[in-house]
CSV table of C-alpha atoms and ligand atoms in Angstrom, one decimal:
chain,number,residue,atom,x,y,z
A,1,MET,CA,-149.9,-89.5,-9.2
A,2,ASN,CA,-147.3,-88.8,-5.4
A,3,THR,CA,-148.2,-91.1,-3.1
A,4,THR,CA,-147.4,-89.2,0.7
A,5,PHE,CA,-147.7,-91.4,4.2
A,6,SER,CA,-147.3,-91.6,7.8
A,7,CYS,CA,-146.8,-94.1,10.6
A,8,VAL,CA,-150.0,-93.9,13.2
A,9,GLY,CA,-148.9,-97.0,15.2
A,10,CYS,CA,-151.7,-99.0,14.4
A,11,GLY,CA,-149.2,-102.4,15.0
A,12,LYS,CA,-151.9,-104.0,12.4
A,13,CYS,CA,-147.9,-104.8,10.7
A,14,CYS,CA,-146.6,-106.2,13.6
A,15,ASN,CA,-149.5,-109.1,14.3
A,16,ASP,CA,-149.8,-111.6,11.3
A,17,HIS,CA,-147.2,-110.9,9.1
A,18,HIS,CA,-143.9,-113.3,8.4
A,19,VAL,CA,-141.3,-110.9,8.6
A,20,PRO,CA,-138.5,-112.0,6.2
A,21,LEU,CA,-135.6,-111.5,7.7
A,22,THR,CA,-131.2,-111.0,7.0
A,23,LEU,CA,-129.4,-113.6,7.6
A,24,ALA,CA,-128.2,-111.7,10.9
A,25,GLU,CA,-131.5,-110.7,11.6
A,26,ALA,CA,-133.1,-114.8,11.5
A,27,ARG,CA,-130.1,-115.7,13.9
A,28,MET,CA,-130.6,-113.1,17.0
A,29,TRP,CA,-134.4,-113.5,16.6
A,30,ALA,CA,-132.7,-117.7,16.7
A,31,VAL,CA,-131.3,-117.1,20.2
A,32,ASP,CA,-133.9,-114.1,21.3
A,33,GLY,CA,-136.2,-116.8,21.0
A,34,GLY,CA,-137.9,-115.9,18.3
A,35,GLN,CA,-138.9,-119.2,15.7
A,36,VAL,CA,-137.9,-118.7,12.1
A,37,ILE,CA,-140.4,-120.1,9.5
A,38,VAL,CA,-138.2,-120.9,6.4
A,39,LEU,CA,-140.1,-120.2,3.2
A,40,VAL,CA,-139.2,-122.1,-0.7
A,41,GLU,CA,-139.9,-121.3,-3.7
A,42,GLY,CA,-137.7,-122.2,-7.0
A,43,PHE,CA,-138.4,-122.1,-10.7
A,44,LEU,CA,-136.6,-123.8,-13.6
A,45,SER,CA,-134.1,-123.2,-15.7
A,46,SER,CA,-136.1,-123.5,-19.1
A,47,GLY,CA,-138.3,-120.7,-17.3
A,48,LEU,CA,-141.3,-122.9,-16.0
A,49,GLY,CA,-142.5,-121.1,-12.9
A,50,VAL,CA,-141.2,-117.5,-13.8
A,51,PRO,CA,-142.2,-115.0,-16.2
A,52,ALA,CA,-139.9,-113.7,-18.4
A,53,GLN,CA,-139.8,-109.9,-17.2
A,54,GLN,CA,-139.1,-111.0,-13.3
A,55,ARG,CA,-136.0,-113.4,-14.6
A,56,GLU,CA,-133.7,-111.2,-14.2
A,57,HIS,CA,-134.6,-110.3,-10.3
A,58,ALA,CA,-136.2,-113.2,-9.2
A,59,GLU,CA,-132.5,-115.6,-10.3
A,60,ARG,CA,-130.4,-113.1,-8.2
A,61,ARG,CA,-131.6,-113.8,-5.5
A,62,SER,CA,-132.1,-117.0,-6.3
A,63,VAL,CA,-129.2,-119.7,-5.2
A,64,ALA,CA,-128.6,-122.1,-8.5
A,65,ILE,CA,-128.9,-126.0,-7.8
A,66,ARG,CA,-129.8,-129.6,-9.1
A,67,SER,CA,-133.4,-131.2,-9.6
A,68,GLY,CA,-133.0,-135.3,-11.8
A,69,ALA,CA,-131.3,-134.8,-14.5
A,70,ALA,CA,-132.4,-130.0,-15.1
A,71,GLN,CA,-131.0,-127.1,-13.4
A,72,ALA,CA,-133.3,-124.8,-11.1
A,73,TYR,CA,-132.9,-121.6,-9.7
A,74,VAL,CA,-134.4,-121.0,-5.0
A,75,ALA,CA,-135.3,-118.2,-3.3
A,76,ILE,CA,-135.5,-119.4,0.4
A,77,THR,CA,-136.5,-116.3,2.7
A,78,PHE,CA,-136.0,-116.6,6.3
A,79,ALA,CA,-138.7,-114.7,8.4
A,80,ALA,CA,-140.0,-114.1,11.6
A,81,TYR,CA,-143.4,-116.6,12.4
A,82,ASN,CA,-145.8,-113.8,13.4
A,83,VAL,CA,-148.9,-115.1,14.3
A,84,GLY,CA,-150.2,-113.0,16.3
A,85,ALA,CA,-148.3,-110.5,17.7
A,86,CYS,CA,-145.1,-109.9,17.0
A,87,ARG,CA,-143.1,-111.6,20.1
A,88,ASN,CA,-141.5,-107.9,20.5
A,89,LEU,CA,-145.4,-105.7,19.7
A,90,ASP,CA,-145.7,-104.0,23.5
A,91,GLU,CA,-148.8,-103.0,24.8
A,92,ASP,CA,-149.2,-99.8,23.8
A,93,ASN,CA,-148.1,-101.4,20.0
A,94,LEU,CA,-144.5,-100.5,20.0
A,95,CYS,CA,-141.4,-102.5,19.2
A,96,ARG,CA,-139.8,-103.8,22.4
A,97,ILE,CA,-136.6,-104.0,20.1
A,98,TYR,CA,-136.8,-100.3,18.2
A,99,GLU,CA,-132.9,-99.7,17.8
A,100,ARG,CA,-132.4,-103.0,16.9
A,101,ARG,CA,-135.4,-104.0,14.7
A,102,PRO,CA,-135.0,-106.2,11.3
A,103,LEU,CA,-134.8,-104.4,7.1
A,104,VAL,CA,-137.9,-104.2,6.5
A,105,CYS,CA,-140.4,-103.4,9.9
A,106,ARG,CA,-138.2,-101.0,8.4
A,107,ILE,CA,-139.1,-100.6,5.2
A,108,TYR,CA,-143.5,-101.5,5.8
A,109,PRO,CA,-145.0,-101.0,3.3
A,110,MET,CA,-143.3,-100.5,1.3
A,111,GLU,CA,-142.7,-102.7,-1.3
A,112,ILE,CA,-138.6,-104.8,-1.5
A,113,ASN,CA,-139.3,-106.7,-5.1
A,114,PRO,CA,-139.5,-103.9,-8.0
A,115,HIS,CA,-142.6,-106.0,-9.4
A,116,ILE,CA,-144.4,-105.6,-6.7
A,117,PRO,CA,-145.3,-101.9,-7.2
A,118,LEU,CA,-146.9,-100.7,-3.7
A,119,ASN,CA,-150.7,-101.0,-3.3
A,120,PRO,CA,-152.2,-98.9,-0.7
A,121,ALA,CA,-155.6,-100.8,-0.2
A,122,ALA,CA,-153.2,-104.0,0.3
A,123,LYS,CA,-152.0,-102.9,3.3
A,124,GLU,CA,-152.6,-103.0,6.0
A,125,CYS,CA,-152.4,-99.9,7.0
A,126,PRO,CA,-155.3,-97.1,7.5
A,127,PRO,CA,-156.5,-94.7,4.6
A,128,GLU,CA,-155.4,-91.8,7.4
A,129,SER,CA,-151.8,-92.7,7.3
A,130,TRP,CA,-152.5,-91.9,3.3
A,131,ALA,CA,-153.9,-88.8,4.0
A,132,GLN,CA,-151.0,-87.4,5.6
A,133,GLY,CA,-147.3,-87.3,5.8
A,134,PRO,CA,-144.2,-86.4,3.0
A,135,ASP,CA,-144.3,-87.5,-0.6
A,136,LEU,CA,-142.5,-91.0,-0.5
A,137,ILE,CA,-143.5,-91.7,-3.9
A,138,VAL,CA,-143.9,-88.9,-7.3
A,139,GLY,CA,-144.7,-90.0,-10.4
A,140,SER,CA,-142.8,-93.4,-9.7
A,141,GLU,CA,-140.1,-92.2,-8.1
A,142,TRP,CA,-138.9,-93.1,-4.6
A,143,VAL,CA,-138.3,-89.5,-3.1
A,144,ASP,CA,-137.7,-90.6,0.4
A,145,ARG,CA,-133.4,-91.4,-0.1
A,146,GLU,CA,-133.0,-93.1,3.5
A,147,LEU,CA,-136.0,-95.9,2.7
A,148,SER,CA,-134.8,-97.1,-1.0
A,149,ASP,CA,-131.7,-97.3,1.0
A,150,LEU,CA,-132.7,-99.7,3.3
A,151,ILE,CA,-135.0,-100.9,0.0
A,152,LEU,CA,-132.0,-101.6,-1.6
A,153,ARG,CA,-129.6,-102.7,1.5
A,154,SER,CA,-132.4,-105.7,2.1
A,155,ARG,CA,-132.4,-106.7,-1.5
A,156,GLN,CA,-128.3,-107.0,-1.1
A,157,ALA,CA,-128.8,-109.2,1.2
A,158,ASP,CA,-131.4,-111.3,-0.2
A,159,ARG,CA,-128.8,-112.1,-2.9
A,160,ASP,CA,-125.2,-112.2,-1.1
A,161,ASP,CA,-127.3,-114.7,2.0
A,162,VAL,CA,-128.4,-117.2,-0.1
A,163,GLN,CA,-125.8,-119.8,-0.9
A,164,THR,CA,-125.0,-119.3,3.1
A,165,LYS,CA,-129.3,-119.4,3.2
A,166,ASP,CA,-129.0,-122.6,1.1
A,167,ALA,CA,-126.3,-124.4,2.6
A,168,ILE,CA,-128.1,-124.3,6.5
A,169,CYS,CA,-131.1,-125.7,4.9
A,170,ALA,CA,-129.1,-128.8,3.1
A,171,ARG,CA,-127.6,-129.5,6.7
A,172,LEU,CA,-131.5,-129.0,8.3
A,173,GLY,CA,-132.8,-131.4,6.1
A,174,ILE,CA,-134.5,-128.5,4.3
A,175,ARG,CA,-134.6,-129.9,0.7
A,176,THR,CA,-137.9,-129.5,-1.0
A,177,THR,CA,-138.7,-127.0,-2.8
A,178,ALA,CA,-142.6,-125.4,-3.9
A,179,LEU,CA,-142.9,-124.0,-7.9
A,180,LYS,CA,-142.4,-120.7,-8.1
A,181,GLY,CA,-146.3,-119.0,-8.1
A,182,ASP,CA,-147.3,-122.3,-7.8
A,183,GLY,CA,-146.1,-122.2,-4.0
A,184,PHE,CA,-144.1,-122.4,-0.7
A,185,THR,CA,-142.7,-124.8,1.1
A,186,ALA,CA,-142.7,-124.5,4.6
A,187,TYR,CA,-140.9,-125.7,7.5
A,188,LEU,CA,-140.8,-124.4,11.3
A,189,PRO,CA,-137.3,-126.1,11.7
A,190,ASP,CA,-136.5,-126.5,16.5
A,191,MET,CA,-134.4,-122.7,16.9
A,192,ALA,CA,-131.4,-124.3,19.3
A,193,ALA,CA,-130.4,-125.8,15.5
A,194,PHE,CA,-130.6,-123.5,13.5
A,195,ALA,CA,-128.5,-121.1,15.4
A,196,ALA,CA,-126.1,-123.7,15.9
A,197,VAL,CA,-126.3,-124.6,12.5
A,198,ILE,CA,-125.9,-121.2,11.1
A,199,ASP,CA,-122.5,-120.6,13.1
A,200,GLN,CA,-120.6,-123.9,11.6
A,201,VAL,CA,-121.7,-122.2,8.0
A,202,ALA,CA,-120.1,-119.0,9.3
A,203,GLU,CA,-116.6,-120.8,10.3
A,204,GLN,CA,-116.9,-123.1,7.7
A,205,PRO,CA,-118.1,-121.4,3.8
A,206,PRO,CA,-120.8,-124.0,2.5
A,207,SER,CA,-118.8,-125.6,-1.0
A,208,ALA,CA,-120.8,-124.9,-3.8
A,209,ALA,CA,-121.8,-128.3,-4.4
A,210,ALA,CA,-124.9,-129.1,-2.3
A,211,SER,CA,-126.8,-131.5,-2.6
A,212,GLU,CA,-130.2,-131.7,-5.0
A,213,TRP,CA,-133.9,-130.3,-4.3
A,214,LEU,CA,-137.0,-132.3,-4.8
A,215,PHE,CA,-140.1,-129.8,-6.3
A,216,HIS,CA,-143.5,-130.4,-4.4
A,217,VAL,CA,-146.5,-129.1,-6.7
A,218,SER,CA,-150.2,-128.3,-6.7
A,219,GLY,CA,-151.5,-131.3,-9.0
A,220,GLU,CA,-150.8,-133.3,-11.3
A,221,ASP,CA,-150.4,-131.4,-14.1
A,222,ILE,CA,-147.8,-129.5,-12.7
A,223,ALA,CA,-146.1,-132.2,-11.9
A,224,GLY,CA,-146.6,-133.1,-15.6
A,225,GLN,CA,-144.7,-129.6,-16.5
A,226,VAL,CA,-141.5,-130.1,-14.2
A,227,VAL,CA,-141.2,-133.6,-14.5
A,228,ALA,CA,-141.3,-132.5,-18.2
A,229,ALA,CA,-138.2,-130.0,-17.7
A,230,GLY,CA,-135.7,-133.0,-15.9
A,231,ALA,CA,-136.4,-132.2,-12.1
A,232,GLN,CA,-138.3,-134.5,-10.0
A,233,VAL,CA,-140.8,-133.9,-8.4
A,234,ALA,CA,-141.9,-135.5,-3.9
A,235,VAL,CA,-143.5,-138.1,-4.0
A,236,GLU,CA,-143.1,-138.9,-0.4
A,237,VAL,CA,-146.3,-137.9,2.2
A,238,PRO,CA,-144.2,-134.0,3.8
A,239,VAL,CA,-142.6,-134.7,7.1
A,240,ASN,CA,-140.7,-131.9,8.2
A,241,TYR,CA,-142.6,-129.3,6.5
A,242,ALA,CA,-145.8,-128.0,5.1
A,243,PHE,CA,-147.1,-127.5,1.3
A,244,ILE,CA,-149.0,-123.7,1.2
A,245,SER,CA,-150.7,-123.4,-2.5
A,246,LEU,CA,-151.3,-120.5,-4.4
A,247,ARG,CA,-153.6,-122.7,-6.9
A,248,THR,CA,-157.1,-120.6,-7.0
A,249,ALA,CA,-158.5,-122.9,-9.3
B,301,SF4,S1,-139.8,-106.7,15.7
B,301,SF4,FE1,-141.0,-104.9,16.0
B,301,SF4,S2,-141.2,-103.6,14.4
B,301,SF4,FE2,-140.7,-105.4,13.5
B,301,SF4,S3,-143.1,-106.8,13.4
B,301,SF4,FE3,-142.0,-106.3,15.6
B,301,SF4,S4,-142.6,-105.5,17.0
B,301,SF4,FE4,-142.8,-104.8,14.6
B,302,SF4,S1,-149.9,-100.8,9.5
B,302,SF4,FE1,-149.3,-99.3,8.8
B,302,SF4,S2,-149.9,-96.9,9.5
B,302,SF4,FE2,-150.3,-99.4,11.1
B,302,SF4,S3,-147.8,-99.4,12.7
B,302,SF4,FE3,-148.2,-100.2,9.9
B,302,SF4,S4,-146.6,-99.3,9.1
B,302,SF4,FE4,-148.1,-97.5,10.7
């Protein structure tokens, strides 16, 4: 089956979407006066939290960390905190920073995660945008080389940046993760401190031995599994983050 697409410029993807940013883009966002949200999820080296077929991709974009007696992996996303319209969207639904807009803005509505198939029904783009334009996917193959290069660049940035993001989080006191599939922990750091820490870490590359992480989970049952795997569960009331639960029942 072929998938065609052409953006109709409706601007919906620029509303209420936290846009994942590379490290350099996150610094730019903070310096421009925007807010970055930090989203964290992790899984245990025992496999708790990650389906076996997703493990390789998940591990490559994560940093190996310690939690209690367990080894674990944490993926850290810095994203533009877009509640309502993005700060860069103008009255005509045009992007004010079009020439330097983030990589993910160039990729939408395509998926970056190779385990998530493109599902037009799950995207903001209206039906007419899928009914016109060039082929994007033929069978299961990408046709648009430029777009697939952007997706590969985005995946590579995830891998290249994660160690540095861990060091930045350590300095900002971000040390509680959620268990992948169970939720995310979400932080809204002060942007002046955030930009300053990015610069400090750039000058002093992080050492491998960062401090350990705690897991915030959705209930006693998951907590039991995390503790049984040797990891540490957060028991204090969160002071600097919110827990976004993905639990359905
Ligand atoms: S930076 Fe531009 S393209 Fe990206 S969400 Fe904001 S307005 Fe849209
Ligand atoms: S939601 Fe889709 S069609 Fe609308 S502006 Fe974004 S990419 Fe284009």
